[in-house]
PDB file of C-alpha atoms (C1' of nucleotides) in Angstrom:
ATOM      1  CA  MET A  19     110.317 125.863  90.783  1.00 51.00           C
ATOM      2  CA  PRO A  20     108.478 126.387  87.496  1.00 54.00           C
ATOM      3  CA  THR A  21     107.262 123.405  85.538  1.00 57.00           C
ATOM      4  CA  GLN A  22     109.631 124.194  82.706  1.00 58.00           C
ATOM      5  CA  THR A  23     112.978 125.822  83.204  1.00 59.00           C
ATOM      6  CA  ALA A  24     114.433 128.331  80.808  1.00 57.00           C
ATOM      7  CA  ALA A  25     116.995 125.732  79.836  1.00 54.00           C
ATOM      8  CA  GLU A  26     114.263 123.314  78.864  1.00 51.00           C
ATOM      9  CA  ARG A  27     112.474 125.853  76.707  1.00 52.00           C
ATOM     10  CA  ARG A  28     115.707 126.631  74.961  1.00 49.00           C
ATOM     11  CA  ALA A  29     116.423 122.979  74.356  1.00 49.00           C
ATOM     12  CA  GLU A  30     112.995 122.510  72.899  1.00 49.00           C
ATOM     13  CA  ALA A  31     113.363 125.397  70.519  1.00 48.00           C
ATOM     14  CA  LYS A  32     116.604 124.076  69.138  1.00 52.00           C
ATOM     15  CA  VAL A  33     117.605 120.524  69.909  1.00 64.00           C
ATOM     16  CA  ALA A  34     121.344 120.441  70.229  1.00 80.00           C
ATOM     17  CA  TYR A  35     121.479 116.712  70.886  1.00 88.00           C
ATOM     18  CA  ASP A  36     120.590 114.013  68.396  1.00 89.00           C
ATOM     19  CA  ALA A  37     119.964 110.460  69.536  1.00 89.00           C
ATOM     20  CA  TYR A  38     120.701 109.294  66.000  1.00 89.00           C
ATOM     21  CA  ILE A  39     124.332 110.067  66.501  1.00 89.00           C
ATOM     22  CA  ASP A  40     126.242 107.157  67.952  1.00 83.00           C
ATOM     23  CA  LYS A  41     128.449 109.158  70.278  1.00 83.00           C
ATOM     24  CA  CYS A  42     125.779 111.612  71.381  1.00 88.00           C
ATOM     25  CA  PRO A  43     125.129 111.406  75.135  1.00 89.00           C
ATOM     26  CA  SER A  44     121.406 111.488  74.466  1.00 89.00           C
ATOM     27  CA  ARG A  45     121.743 108.190  72.606  1.00 90.00           C
ATOM     28  CA  LYS A  46     123.101 106.522  75.694  1.00 90.00           C
ATOM     29  CA  LEU A  47     120.376 108.092  77.777  1.00 92.00           C
ATOM     30  CA  LEU A  48     117.760 106.755  75.368  1.00 92.00           C
ATOM     31  CA  ASP A  49     119.343 103.325  75.722  1.00 90.00           C
ATOM     32  CA  THR A  50     119.049 103.609  79.487  1.00 92.00           C
ATOM     33  CA  LEU A  51     115.413 104.664  79.308  1.00 93.00           C
ATOM     34  CA  SER A  52     114.783 101.746  76.982  1.00 91.00           C
ATOM     35  CA  ASP A  53     115.662  99.390  79.778  1.00 89.00           C
ATOM     36  CA  LYS A  54     113.240  96.602  80.513  1.00 85.00           C
ATOM     37  CA  TRP A  55     112.377  97.824  84.007  1.00 93.00           C
ATOM     38  CA  VAL A  56     112.538 101.620  83.865  1.00 94.00           C
ATOM     39  CA  SER A  57     109.004 102.174  82.622  1.00 94.00           C
ATOM     40  CA  LEU A  58     107.525  99.811  85.204  1.00 94.00           C
ATOM     41  CA  VAL A  59     109.445 101.437  88.046  1.00 95.00           C
ATOM     42  CA  LEU A  60     108.460 104.899  86.871  1.00 95.00           C
ATOM     43  CA  VAL A  61     104.767 104.054  86.710  1.00 95.00           C
ATOM     44  CA  ALA A  62     104.943 102.253  90.050  1.00 94.00           C
ATOM     45  CA  LEU A  63     105.968 105.582  91.586  1.00 96.00           C
ATOM     46  CA  SER A  64     103.277 107.613  89.864  1.00 95.00           C
ATOM     47  CA  ASP A  65     101.046 107.823  92.929  1.00 94.00           C
ATOM     48  CA  GLY A  66     103.730 109.008  95.303  1.00 94.00           C
ATOM     49  CA  PRO A  67     106.533 107.525  97.400  1.00 96.00           C
ATOM     50  CA  ARG A  68     106.824 103.778  97.614  1.00 95.00           C
ATOM     51  CA  ARG A  69     108.786 101.458  99.800  1.00 95.00           C
ATOM     52  CA  TYR A  70     111.267  99.107  98.227  1.00 95.00           C
ATOM     53  CA  SER A  71     109.286  96.042  99.229  1.00 93.00           C
ATOM     54  CA  ASP A  72     106.090  97.560  97.855  1.00 93.00           C
ATOM     55  CA  MET A  73     107.685  97.967  94.477  1.00 94.00           C
ATOM     56  CA  ALA A  74     109.124  94.482  94.484  1.00 92.00           C
ATOM     57  CA  ARG A  75     105.626  93.151  95.063  1.00 91.00           C
ATOM     58  CA  ARG A  76     104.042  95.433  92.506  1.00 91.00           C
ATOM     59  CA  ILE A  77     106.484  94.625  89.731  1.00 92.00           C
ATOM     60  CA  ALA A  78     105.997  90.896  89.570  1.00 86.00           C
ATOM     61  CA  GLY A  79     108.941  88.906  88.352  1.00 87.00           C
ATOM     62  CA  VAL A  80     111.641  91.476  88.999  1.00 91.00           C
ATOM     63  CA  SER A  81     114.621  90.139  90.888  1.00 91.00           C
ATOM     64  CA  GLN A  82     116.035  91.973  93.865  1.00 93.00           C
ATOM     65  CA  LYS A  83     119.174  92.545  91.907  1.00 93.00           C
ATOM     66  CA  MET A  84     117.482  94.155  88.925  1.00 93.00           C
ATOM     67  CA  LEU A  85     115.149  96.293  91.017  1.00 94.00           C
ATOM     68  CA  THR A  86     118.032  97.653  93.070  1.00 94.00           C
ATOM     69  CA  GLN A  87     120.178  98.147  89.996  1.00 94.00           C
ATOM     70  CA  THR A  88     117.403  99.969  88.139  1.00 95.00           C
ATOM     71  CA  LEU A  89     116.585 102.194  91.102  1.00 96.00           C
ATOM     72  CA  ARG A  90     120.250 103.067  91.615  1.00 95.00           C
ATOM     73  CA  SER A  91     120.643 104.011  87.986  1.00 94.00           C
ATOM     74  CA  MET A  92     117.500 106.117  88.046  1.00 95.00           C
ATOM     75  CA  GLU A  93     118.615 107.786  91.262  1.00 96.00           C
ATOM     76  CA  ARG A  94     121.942 108.648  89.710  1.00 94.00           C
ATOM     77  CA  ASP A  95     120.183 110.079  86.665  1.00 95.00           C
ATOM     78  CA  GLY A  96     118.049 112.286  88.871  1.00 96.00           C
ATOM     79  CA  LEU A  97     114.767 110.536  88.143  1.00 96.00           C
ATOM     80  CA  VAL A  98     114.077 109.288  91.664  1.00 97.00           C
ATOM     81  CA  THR A  99     115.135 110.111  95.193  1.00 96.00           C
ATOM     82  CA  ARG A 100     116.023 107.546  97.815  1.00 96.00           C
ATOM     83  CA  THR A 101     115.108 108.249 101.426  1.00 96.00           C
ATOM     84  CA  VAL A 102     116.355 106.080 104.247  1.00 94.00           C
ATOM     85  CA  THR A 103     114.465 106.175 107.529  1.00 92.00           C
ATOM     86  CA  PRO A 104     116.699 104.815 110.282  1.00 88.00           C
ATOM     87  CA  ALA A 105     114.604 102.343 112.209  1.00 86.00           C
ATOM     88  CA  VAL A 106     114.547  98.665 112.985  1.00 82.00           C
ATOM     89  CA  PRO A 107     114.063  97.336 110.494  1.00 86.00           C
ATOM     90  CA  VAL A 108     115.235 100.095 108.179  1.00 91.00           C
ATOM     91  CA  ARG A 109     112.733 101.733 105.851  1.00 93.00           C
ATOM     92  CA  VAL A 110     113.619 102.996 102.387  1.00 95.00           C
ATOM     93  CA  ASP A 111     111.297 105.054 100.243  1.00 96.00           C
ATOM     94  CA  TYR A 112     111.670 105.994  96.615  1.00 97.00           C
ATOM     95  CA  GLU A 113     109.956 108.951  95.016  1.00 97.00           C
ATOM     96  CA  LEU A 114     109.937 110.567  91.607  1.00 97.00           C
ATOM     97  CA  THR A 115     111.830 113.826  91.260  1.00 97.00           C
ATOM     98  CA  ALA A 116     110.470 116.763  89.274  1.00 97.00           C
ATOM     99  CA  LEU A 117     112.559 115.501  86.382  1.00 97.00           C
ATOM    100  CA  GLY A 118     111.197 112.006  86.773  1.00 96.00           C
ATOM    101  CA  ARG A 119     107.658 113.322  86.721  1.00 97.00           C
ATOM    102  CA  THR A 120     108.238 114.924  83.324  1.00 97.00           C
ATOM    103  CA  LEU A 121     109.211 111.530  81.950  1.00 96.00           C
ATOM    104  CA  LEU A 122     106.433 109.601  83.650  1.00 96.00           C
ATOM    105  CA  PRO A 123     103.544 110.388  81.267  1.00 97.00           C
ATOM    106  CA  LEU A 124     105.650 109.369  78.268  1.00 96.00           C
ATOM    107  CA  MET A 125     106.627 106.011  79.675  1.00 95.00           C
ATOM    108  CA  ALA A 126     103.159 105.416  81.096  1.00 95.00           C
ATOM    109  CA  ALA A 127     101.780 105.978  77.606  1.00 96.00           C
ATOM    110  CA  VAL A 128     104.066 103.307  76.179  1.00 95.00           C
ATOM    111  CA  LYS A 129     103.088 100.848  78.902  1.00 94.00           C
ATOM    112  CA  THR A 130      99.418 101.546  78.258  1.00 94.00           C
ATOM    113  CA  TRP A 131      99.941 101.163  74.525  1.00 95.00           C
ATOM    114  CA  ALA A 132     101.376  97.701  75.091  1.00 94.00           C
ATOM    115  CA  GLU A 133      98.393  96.690  77.194  1.00 93.00           C
ATOM    116  CA  GLU A 134      95.898  98.072  74.706  1.00 93.00           C
ATOM    117  CA  HIS A 135      97.464  96.736  71.528  1.00 94.00           C
ATOM    118  CA  ILE A 136      98.797  93.368  72.577  1.00 93.00           C
ATOM    119  CA  GLU A 137      95.868  91.611  70.913  1.00 93.00           C
ATOM    120  CA  GLU A 138      96.516  93.342  67.610  1.00 94.00           C
ATOM    121  CA  VAL A 139     100.183  92.463  67.884  1.00 95.00           C
ATOM    122  CA  GLU A 140      99.400  88.822  68.620  1.00 94.00           C
ATOM    123  CA  ALA A 141      97.115  88.694  65.622  1.00 95.00           C
ATOM    124  CA  ALA A 142      99.899  90.111  63.462  1.00 95.00           C
ATOM    125  CA  ARG A 143     102.295  87.492  64.816  1.00 93.00           C
ATOM    126  CA  SER A 144      99.907  84.691  63.966  1.00 93.00           C
ATOM    127  CA  ARG A 145      99.583  86.011  60.446  1.00 93.00           C
ATOM    128  CA  TYR A 146     103.347  86.335  60.097  1.00 92.00           C
ATOM    129  CA  ASP A 147     104.090  82.897  61.501  1.00 90.00           C
ATOM    130  CA  SER A 148     101.511  81.187  59.310  1.00 89.00           C
ATOM    131  CA  LEU A 149     103.296  82.336  56.155  1.00 81.00           C
ATOM    132  CA  THR A 150     105.349  79.462  54.711  1.00 65.00           C
TER     133      THR A 150
ATOM    134  CA  MET B  14     101.711 114.250  75.879  1.00 53.00           C
ATOM    135  CA  PRO B  15     100.034 113.152  72.647  1.00 54.00           C
ATOM    136  CA  THR B  16      96.352 113.637  72.026  1.00 59.00           C
ATOM    137  CA  GLN B  17      94.219 110.603  72.798  1.00 60.00           C
ATOM    138  CA  THR B  18      91.866 109.090  70.295  1.00 61.00           C
ATOM    139  CA  ALA B  19      88.400 107.911  71.209  1.00 58.00           C
ATOM    140  CA  ALA B  20      89.523 104.321  70.737  1.00 56.00           C
ATOM    141  CA  GLU B  21      92.338 104.834  73.200  1.00 53.00           C
ATOM    142  CA  ARG B  22      90.043 106.319  75.813  1.00 53.00           C
ATOM    143  CA  ARG B  23      87.686 103.391  75.430  1.00 50.00           C
ATOM    144  CA  ALA B  24      90.446 100.859  75.826  1.00 51.00           C
ATOM    145  CA  GLU B  25      91.726 102.709  78.849  1.00 50.00           C
ATOM    146  CA  ALA B  26      88.369 102.444  80.542  1.00 48.00           C
ATOM    147  CA  LYS B  27      88.712  98.698  80.615  1.00 53.00           C
ATOM    148  CA  VAL B  28      92.250  97.378  80.444  1.00 64.00           C
ATOM    149  CA  ALA B  29      92.210  93.615  80.336  1.00 81.00           C
ATOM    150  CA  TYR B  30      95.981  93.308  80.273  1.00 89.00           C
ATOM    151  CA  ASP B  31      98.405  94.415  82.951  1.00 89.00           C
ATOM    152  CA  ALA B  32     102.104  94.786  82.234  1.00 89.00           C
ATOM    153  CA  TYR B  33     102.792  94.472  85.953  1.00 90.00           C
ATOM    154  CA  ILE B  34     101.938  90.808  85.820  1.00 89.00           C
ATOM    155  CA  ASP B  35     104.910  88.672  84.991  1.00 84.00           C
ATOM    156  CA  LYS B  36     103.146  86.239  82.701  1.00 83.00           C
ATOM    157  CA  CYS B  37     100.955  88.804  80.968  1.00 88.00           C
ATOM    158  CA  PRO B  38     101.632  88.982  77.225  1.00 89.00           C
ATOM    159  CA  SER B  39     101.619  92.753  77.426  1.00 89.00           C
ATOM    160  CA  ARG B  40     104.642  92.572  79.734  1.00 91.00           C
ATOM    161  CA  LYS B  41     106.622  90.783  77.072  1.00 90.00           C
ATOM    162  CA  LEU B  42     105.448  93.273  74.487  1.00 92.00           C
ATOM    163  CA  LEU B  43     106.593  96.125  76.712  1.00 93.00           C
ATOM    164  CA  ASP B  44     109.963  94.415  76.978  1.00 91.00           C
ATOM    165  CA  THR B  45     110.153  94.229  73.207  1.00 92.00           C
ATOM    166  CA  LEU B  46     109.235  97.886  72.802  1.00 93.00           C
ATOM    167  CA  SER B  47     111.881  98.747  75.376  1.00 92.00           C
ATOM    168  CA  ASP B  48     114.508  97.452  73.012  1.00 89.00           C
ATOM    169  CA  LYS B  49     117.452  99.685  72.359  1.00 85.00           C
ATOM    170  CA  TRP B  50     116.712 100.144  68.652  1.00 92.00           C
ATOM    171  CA  VAL B  51     112.930 100.099  68.341  1.00 94.00           C
ATOM    172  CA  SER B  52     112.384 103.776  69.068  1.00 93.00           C
ATOM    173  CA  LEU B  53     115.099 104.854  66.655  1.00 93.00           C
ATOM    174  CA  VAL B  54     113.764 102.636  63.877  1.00 94.00           C
ATOM    175  CA  LEU B  55     110.242 103.860  64.471  1.00 95.00           C
ATOM    176  CA  VAL B  56     111.206 107.518  64.299  1.00 94.00           C
ATOM    177  CA  ALA B  57     113.403 106.860  61.260  1.00 94.00           C
ATOM    178  CA  LEU B  58     110.248 105.748  59.429  1.00 95.00           C
ATOM    179  CA  SER B  59     108.135 108.686  60.563  1.00 95.00           C
ATOM    180  CA  ASP B  60     108.391 110.518  57.240  1.00 94.00           C
ATOM    181  CA  GLY B  61     107.375 107.564  55.098  1.00 94.00           C
ATOM    182  CA  PRO B  62     109.008 104.495  53.536  1.00 95.00           C
ATOM    183  CA  ARG B  63     112.736 104.096  53.844  1.00 94.00           C
ATOM    184  CA  ARG B  64     115.222 101.793  52.214  1.00 94.00           C
ATOM    185  CA  TYR B  65     117.233  99.468  54.381  1.00 94.00           C
ATOM    186  CA  SER B  66     120.481 101.225  53.540  1.00 92.00           C
ATOM    187  CA  ASP B  67     118.948 104.619  54.304  1.00 92.00           C
ATOM    188  CA  MET B  68     118.070 103.466  57.767  1.00 93.00           C
ATOM    189  CA  ALA B  69     121.464 101.933  58.389  1.00 92.00           C
ATOM    190  CA  ARG B  70     122.992 105.299  57.552  1.00 90.00           C
ATOM    191  CA  ARG B  71     120.481 107.263  59.604  1.00 90.00           C
ATOM    192  CA  ILE B  72     120.838 105.171  62.728  1.00 91.00           C
ATOM    193  CA  ALA B  73     124.550 105.582  63.292  1.00 86.00           C
ATOM    194  CA  GLY B  74     126.258 102.740  65.079  1.00 86.00           C
ATOM    195  CA  VAL B  75     123.677 100.054  64.442  1.00 90.00           C
ATOM    196  CA  SER B  76     125.087  96.820  63.091  1.00 89.00           C
ATOM    197  CA  GLN B  77     123.546  95.075  60.118  1.00 92.00           C
ATOM    198  CA  LYS B  78     122.619  92.226  62.375  1.00 92.00           C
ATOM    199  CA  MET B  79     120.745  94.320  64.902  1.00 92.00           C
ATOM    200  CA  LEU B  80     118.998  96.447  62.296  1.00 94.00           C
ATOM    201  CA  THR B  81     117.766  93.373  60.455  1.00 94.00           C
ATOM    202  CA  GLN B  82     116.802  91.640  63.680  1.00 94.00           C
ATOM    203  CA  THR B  83     114.894  94.674  64.958  1.00 94.00           C
ATOM    204  CA  LEU B  84     113.092  95.172  61.652  1.00 95.00           C
ATOM    205  CA  ARG B  85     112.106  91.489  61.489  1.00 94.00           C
ATOM    206  CA  SER B  86     110.725  91.595  64.987  1.00 94.00           C
ATOM    207  CA  MET B  87     108.784  94.768  64.267  1.00 95.00           C
ATOM    208  CA  GLU B  88     107.479  93.289  61.022  1.00 95.00           C
ATOM    209  CA  ARG B  89     106.291  90.212  62.869  1.00 94.00           C
ATOM    210  CA  ASP B  90     104.566  92.392  65.460  1.00 95.00           C
ATOM    211  CA  GLY B  91     102.748  94.282  62.723  1.00 95.00           C
ATOM    212  CA  LEU B  92     104.543  97.585  63.271  1.00 96.00           C
ATOM    213  CA  VAL B  93     106.248  97.789  59.896  1.00 96.00           C
ATOM    214  CA  THR B  94     105.825  96.319  56.429  1.00 96.00           C
ATOM    215  CA  ARG B  95     108.659  95.029  54.306  1.00 95.00           C
ATOM    216  CA  THR B  96     108.462  95.474  50.558  1.00 95.00           C
ATOM    217  CA  VAL B  97     110.930  93.825  48.216  1.00 94.00           C
ATOM    218  CA  THR B  98     111.322  95.269  44.752  1.00 92.00           C
ATOM    219  CA  PRO B  99     112.916  92.643  42.527  1.00 88.00           C
ATOM    220  CA  ALA B 100     115.683  94.415  40.662  1.00 85.00           C
ATOM    221  CA  VAL B 101     119.427  94.233  40.382  1.00 82.00           C
ATOM    222  CA  PRO B 102     120.450  94.989  42.956  1.00 85.00           C
ATOM    223  CA  VAL B 103     117.372  94.246  45.011  1.00 91.00           C
ATOM    224  CA  ARG B 104     115.578  97.086  46.756  1.00 93.00           C
ATOM    225  CA  VAL B 105     113.860  96.691  50.113  1.00 95.00           C
ATOM    226  CA  ASP B 106     111.636  99.326  51.636  1.00 95.00           C
ATOM    227  CA  TYR B 107     110.221  99.465  55.153  1.00 96.00           C
ATOM    228  CA  GLU B 108     107.160 101.438  56.115  1.00 96.00           C
ATOM    229  CA  LEU B 109     105.128 101.935  59.265  1.00 97.00           C
ATOM    230  CA  THR B 110     101.768 100.189  59.422  1.00 97.00           C
ATOM    231  CA  ALA B 111      98.675 101.882  60.838  1.00 97.00           C
ATOM    232  CA  LEU B 112      99.476 100.143  64.108  1.00 97.00           C
ATOM    233  CA  GLY B 113     103.054 101.339  63.992  1.00 96.00           C
ATOM    234  CA  ARG B 114     101.897 104.895  63.445  1.00 97.00           C
ATOM    235  CA  THR B 115      99.880 104.803  66.662  1.00 97.00           C
ATOM    236  CA  LEU B 116     103.027 103.907  68.569  1.00 96.00           C
ATOM    237  CA  LEU B 117     105.266 106.407  66.787  1.00 96.00           C
ATOM    238  CA  PRO B 118     104.304 109.586  68.694  1.00 97.00           C
ATOM    239  CA  LEU B 119     104.856 107.852  72.035  1.00 96.00           C
ATOM    240  CA  MET B 120     108.323 106.618  71.187  1.00 95.00           C
ATOM    241  CA  ALA B 121     109.235 109.854  69.447  1.00 95.00           C
ATOM    242  CA  ALA B 122     108.320 111.700  72.632  1.00 95.00           C
ATOM    243  CA  VAL B 123     110.695 109.534  74.662  1.00 95.00           C
ATOM    244  CA  LYS B 124     113.505 110.087  72.168  1.00 93.00           C
ATOM    245  CA  THR B 125     112.897 113.843  72.252  1.00 94.00           C
ATOM    246  CA  TRP B 126     112.796 113.784  76.042  1.00 95.00           C
ATOM    247  CA  ALA B 127     116.226 112.168  76.102  1.00 94.00           C
ATOM    248  CA  GLU B 128     117.615 114.844  73.799  1.00 93.00           C
ATOM    249  CA  GLU B 129     116.064 117.669  75.769  1.00 93.00           C
ATOM    250  CA  HIS B 130     116.934 116.478  79.255  1.00 94.00           C
ATOM    251  CA  ILE B 131     120.349 114.927  78.827  1.00 93.00           C
ATOM    252  CA  GLU B 132     122.016 117.986  80.315  1.00 93.00           C
ATOM    253  CA  GLU B 133     119.888 117.816  83.435  1.00 95.00           C
ATOM    254  CA  VAL B 134     120.622 114.122  83.719  1.00 95.00           C
ATOM    255  CA  GLU B 135     124.338 114.685  83.354  1.00 94.00           C
ATOM    256  CA  ALA B 136     124.198 117.342  86.048  1.00 95.00           C
ATOM    257  CA  ALA B 137     122.401 114.901  88.327  1.00 95.00           C
ATOM    258  CA  ARG B 138     125.055 112.285  87.629  1.00 94.00           C
ATOM    259  CA  SER B 139     127.837 114.668  88.528  1.00 93.00           C
ATOM    260  CA  ARG B 140     126.108 115.470  91.780  1.00 93.00           C
ATOM    261  CA  TYR B 141     125.581 111.801  92.565  1.00 92.00           C
ATOM    262  CA  ASP B 142     129.127 110.781  91.700  1.00 90.00           C
ATOM    263  CA  SER B 143     130.663 113.567  93.755  1.00 89.00           C
ATOM    264  CA  LEU B 144     129.083 112.260  96.934  1.00 82.00           C
ATOM    265  CA  THR B 145     131.661 110.284  98.920  1.00 66.00           C
TER     266      THR B 145
ATOM    267  C1'  DC C   2     121.846  95.769  47.942  1.00 56.76           C
ATOM    268  C1'  DG C   3     120.131  93.369  51.580  1.00 56.76           C
ATOM    269  C1'  DG C   4     120.536  90.036  53.661  1.00 56.76           C
ATOM    270  C1'  DC C   5     121.932  85.123  56.460  1.00 56.76           C
ATOM    271  C1'  DA C   6     125.181  81.896  59.088  1.00 56.76           C
ATOM    272  C1'  DT C   7     128.781  81.417  62.193  1.00 56.76           C
ATOM    273  C1'  DC C   8     131.963  82.378  65.713  1.00 56.76           C
ATOM    274  C1'  DC C   9     133.152  84.567  69.889  1.00 56.76           C
ATOM    275  C1'  DA C  10     133.696  88.217  73.387  1.00 56.76           C
ATOM    276  C1'  DA C  11     131.099  91.078  76.365  1.00 56.76           C
ATOM    277  C1'  DT C  12     127.268  91.993  78.914  1.00 56.76           C
ATOM    278  C1'  DG C  13     122.943  90.972  81.291  1.00 56.76           C
ATOM    279  C1'  DT C  14     120.379  88.390  84.497  1.00 56.76           C
ATOM    280  C1'  DG C  15     118.740  85.049  88.001  1.00 56.76           C
ATOM    281  C1'  DA C  16     119.594  82.155  92.025  1.00 56.76           C
ATOM    282  C1'  DT C  17     121.616  81.800  96.161  1.00 56.76           C
ATOM    283  C1'  DA C  18     123.843  83.026 100.288  1.00 56.76           C
ATOM    284  C1'  DC C  19     124.962  86.459 103.529  1.00 56.76           C
ATOM    285  C1'  DT C  20     124.512  91.175 106.351  1.00 56.76           C
ATOM    286  C1'  DG C  21     123.637  95.791 109.018  1.00 56.76           C
TER     287       DG C  21
ATOM    288  C1'  DC D   8     113.795  95.333 105.471  1.00 56.76           C
ATOM    289  C1'  DA D   9     116.721  96.403 102.106  1.00 56.76           C
ATOM    290  C1'  DG D  10     120.133  95.496 100.495  1.00 56.76           C
ATOM    291  C1'  DT D  11     125.432  93.339  98.918  1.00 56.76           C
ATOM    292  C1'  DA D  12     128.426  89.569  96.970  1.00 56.76           C
ATOM    293  C1'  DT D  13     129.310  85.844  94.161  1.00 56.76           C
ATOM    294  C1'  DC D  14     128.732  82.487  90.779  1.00 56.76           C
ATOM    295  C1'  DA D  15     126.650  80.238  86.709  1.00 56.76           C
ATOM    296  C1'  DC D  16     124.284  80.850  82.838  1.00 56.76           C
ATOM    297  C1'  DA D  17     121.693  83.040  78.994  1.00 56.76           C
ATOM    298  C1'  DT D  18     121.522  86.628  75.833  1.00 56.76           C
ATOM    299  C1'  DT D  19     123.499  90.305  73.197  1.00 56.76           C
ATOM    300  C1'  DG D  20     125.926  92.107  69.799  1.00 56.76           C
ATOM    301  C1'  DG D  21     129.913  92.837  66.733  1.00 56.76           C
ATOM    302  C1'  DA D  22     132.967  90.937  63.181  1.00 56.76           C
ATOM    303  C1'  DT D  23     133.478  88.231  59.356  1.00 56.76           C
ATOM    304  C1'  DG D  24     132.459  85.739  55.271  1.00 56.76           C
ATOM    305  C1'  DC D  25     129.225  84.196  51.819  1.00 56.76           C
ATOM    306  C1'  DC D  26     125.168  84.676  48.651  1.00 56.76           C
ATOM    307  C1'  DG D  27     121.006  85.690  45.380  1.00 56.76           C
TER     308       DG D  27
END
DNA sequence: CGGCATCCAATGTGATACTG
DNA sequence: CAGTATCACATTGGATGCCG
């Protein structure tokens, strides 16, 4: 499978969807991607498949409920695959799909931006809060 | 993926903050950036200053409350500036700061990704939902 | 015009307990 | 191990009304 499908090239040439429009499906998708945990899950899978418990450990502070919920949503959206290995105890691995890998660099960039600019942001907050 | 500046490469070489850590300030910043409206506001300001009412019209479906709340938060974080022109009626313009402009391409890319891949995502959803 | 304050319904989220 | 189920609680977000 080619990196970019014909459909993707077409979409890029002329964007038929506009996230600025309330009812546009892409708006809802953008809302989903803007979820608190999606970027962290995506980046956690950047190096290949990961077990559920690995991810829970990696993403400190995420509850079981939210991790499962986020992974289910991303699986449904075609961003990750879920592979169950029948054993005792059972083993479940998650992996990025081709689609998920196209999104990864974008979300990773945002995560990195946050890490690199947090000091500037904190300085701005101090300035803002010290006014009146 | 956007071009990297020298400053970004330098910061990447030594990241002091890690969004994977629960208590890390950058984690909270990432949460803030993952807000539903931040990306849309950011892109709405990509062409220069915009009046409050312009933005409300552009970002269909946003309530006054959420638009104001999002703009305040972004102003506090140093992403946008707020300029009040005393007149009757009053005029308020918002504009991206230098810091905000470094984040813009990243968020714009995510928004564009959503618009370009929504059809693939919807196809994946259909597949997922049709299973048992 | 560009807010802010208030109320209230809906949704999100964590803690806890339980299971194949 | 990798969930599911349930409850309690916090947060979100819209609607409304008022104001400089």
